[in-house]
């Protein structure tokens, strides 16, 4: 299910892997999965629709077989 984020949002979303740490700055991939912004990489600003801050370390959910992270998403 796709749910548009029209306001600031706090919750658990899909993460690319378990290497995201609390406080990391994140962006959405083309598939809608959060990934860490690398310090020395320049991302194409046209591809950044939302910015998010990790509120927890990412983790792997054994039952659902996906990585998740608690985040705060801000509309940019």
PDB file of C-alpha atoms in Angstrom:
ATOM      1  CA  UNK A   1       0.000   0.000   0.000  1.00  0.00           C
ATOM      2  CA  UNK A   2       1.271   3.462  -0.883  1.00  0.00           C
ATOM      3  CA  UNK A   3       0.356   6.249   1.516  1.00  0.00           C
ATOM      4  CA  UNK A   4       1.380   9.822   0.630  1.00  0.00           C
ATOM      5  CA  UNK A   5       3.186  11.773   3.333  1.00  0.00           C
ATOM      6  CA  UNK A   6       1.668  15.259   3.292  1.00  0.00           C
ATOM      7  CA  UNK A   7       2.815  16.470   6.717  1.00  0.00           C
ATOM      8  CA  UNK A   8       5.770  15.810   8.974  1.00  0.00           C
ATOM      9  CA  UNK A   9       5.748  12.135   9.985  1.00  0.00           C
ATOM     10  CA  UNK A  10       7.338   9.938  12.646  1.00  0.00           C
ATOM     11  CA  UNK A  11       7.204   6.174  12.287  1.00  0.00           C
ATOM     12  CA  UNK A  12       8.840   2.945  11.126  1.00  0.00           C
ATOM     13  CA  UNK A  13       9.702   2.647   7.421  1.00  0.00           C
ATOM     14  CA  UNK A  14      11.655   0.245   5.189  1.00  0.00           C
ATOM     15  CA  UNK A  15      15.438   0.637   5.264  1.00  0.00           C
ATOM     16  CA  UNK A  16      18.031  -0.449   2.702  1.00  0.00           C
ATOM     17  CA  UNK A  17      20.123  -2.308   5.302  1.00  0.00           C
ATOM     18  CA  UNK A  18      21.029  -2.480   8.998  1.00  0.00           C
ATOM     19  CA  UNK A  19      23.909   0.023   8.757  1.00  0.00           C
ATOM     20  CA  UNK A  20      21.733   3.087   9.452  1.00  0.00           C
ATOM     21  CA  UNK A  21      22.441   4.615  12.873  1.00  0.00           C
ATOM     22  CA  UNK A  22      20.345   6.974  14.987  1.00  0.00           C
ATOM     23  CA  UNK A  23      20.923  10.554  13.796  1.00  0.00           C
ATOM     24  CA  UNK A  24      21.878   9.596  10.214  1.00  0.00           C
ATOM     25  CA  UNK A  25      20.404  11.706   7.422  1.00  0.00           C
ATOM     26  CA  UNK A  26      18.376   9.595   4.989  1.00  0.00           C
ATOM     27  CA  UNK A  27      16.736   9.860   1.603  1.00  0.00           C
ATOM     28  CA  UNK A  28      14.259   7.757  -0.306  1.00  0.00           C
ATOM     29  CA  UNK A  29      15.510   5.562  -3.167  1.00  0.00           C
ATOM     30  CA  UNK A  30      13.540   5.244  -6.396  1.00  0.00           C
ATOM     31  CA  UNK A  31      11.791   2.233  -4.804  1.00  0.00           C
ATOM     32  CA  UNK A  32      10.789   4.169  -1.671  1.00  0.00           C
ATOM     33  CA  UNK A  33      13.330   2.517   0.620  1.00  0.00           C
ATOM     34  CA  UNK A  34      15.339   4.729   2.975  1.00  0.00           C
ATOM     35  CA  UNK A  35      19.099   4.841   2.542  1.00  0.00           C
ATOM     36  CA  UNK A  36      21.883   6.740   4.275  1.00  0.00           C
ATOM     37  CA  UNK A  37      23.236   9.926   2.677  1.00  0.00           C
ATOM     38  CA  UNK A  38      26.985   9.454   2.370  1.00  0.00           C
ATOM     39  CA  UNK A  39      29.056  12.410   3.599  1.00  0.00           C
ATOM     40  CA  UNK A  40      31.241  12.701   0.489  1.00  0.00           C
ATOM     41  CA  UNK A  41      28.598  11.873  -2.143  1.00  0.00           C
ATOM     42  CA  UNK A  42      26.727  14.523  -4.075  1.00  0.00           C
ATOM     43  CA  UNK A  43      23.153  13.392  -4.662  1.00  0.00           C
ATOM     44  CA  UNK A  44      21.114  14.810  -7.521  1.00  0.00           C
ATOM     45  CA  UNK A  45      18.770  17.220  -5.721  1.00  0.00           C
ATOM     46  CA  UNK A  46      16.018  16.486  -8.277  1.00  0.00           C
ATOM     47  CA  UNK A  47      15.800  12.932  -6.883  1.00  0.00           C
ATOM     48  CA  UNK A  48      15.408  14.056  -3.266  1.00  0.00           C
ATOM     49  CA  UNK A  49      11.711  14.507  -2.512  1.00  0.00           C
ATOM     50  CA  UNK A  50      11.795  13.982   1.257  1.00  0.00           C
ATOM     51  CA  UNK A  51      14.503  14.139   3.864  1.00  0.00           C
ATOM     52  CA  UNK A  52      14.431  11.964   6.947  1.00  0.00           C
ATOM     53  CA  UNK A  53      16.427  11.646  10.157  1.00  0.00           C
ATOM     54  CA  UNK A  54      16.916   8.225  11.760  1.00  0.00           C
ATOM     55  CA  UNK A  55      15.518   8.149  15.302  1.00  0.00           C
ATOM     56  CA  UNK A  56      16.874   4.626  15.904  1.00  0.00           C
ATOM     57  CA  UNK A  57      19.380   2.210  14.462  1.00  0.00           C
ATOM     58  CA  UNK A  58      17.924   0.164  11.608  1.00  0.00           C
ATOM     59  CA  UNK A  59      17.131  -3.476  12.328  1.00  0.00           C
ATOM     60  CA  UNK A  60      16.132  -6.664  10.514  1.00  0.00           C
ATOM     61  CA  UNK A  61      12.664  -8.016  11.311  1.00  0.00           C
ATOM     62  CA  UNK A  62      12.894 -11.825  11.161  1.00  0.00           C
ATOM     63  CA  UNK A  63       9.130 -12.284  10.804  1.00  0.00           C
ATOM     64  CA  UNK A  64       8.683  -9.849   7.914  1.00  0.00           C
ATOM     65  CA  UNK A  65      12.157 -10.428   6.392  1.00  0.00           C
ATOM     66  CA  UNK A  66      12.783  -6.683   5.897  1.00  0.00           C
ATOM     67  CA  UNK A  67      14.977  -3.975   7.426  1.00  0.00           C
ATOM     68  CA  UNK A  68      13.221  -1.112   9.216  1.00  0.00           C
ATOM     69  CA  UNK A  69      14.204   2.181  10.852  1.00  0.00           C
ATOM     70  CA  UNK A  70      12.294   4.613  13.082  1.00  0.00           C
ATOM     71  CA  UNK A  71      12.409   8.015  11.379  1.00  0.00           C
ATOM     72  CA  UNK A  72      11.165  11.562  11.334  1.00  0.00           C
ATOM     73  CA  UNK A  73      10.290  12.609   7.784  1.00  0.00           C
ATOM     74  CA  UNK A  74      10.081  16.283   6.863  1.00  0.00           C
ATOM     75  CA  UNK A  75       8.503  17.569   3.669  1.00  0.00           C
ATOM     76  CA  UNK A  76      11.019  19.615   1.679  1.00  0.00           C
TER      77      UNK A  76
END
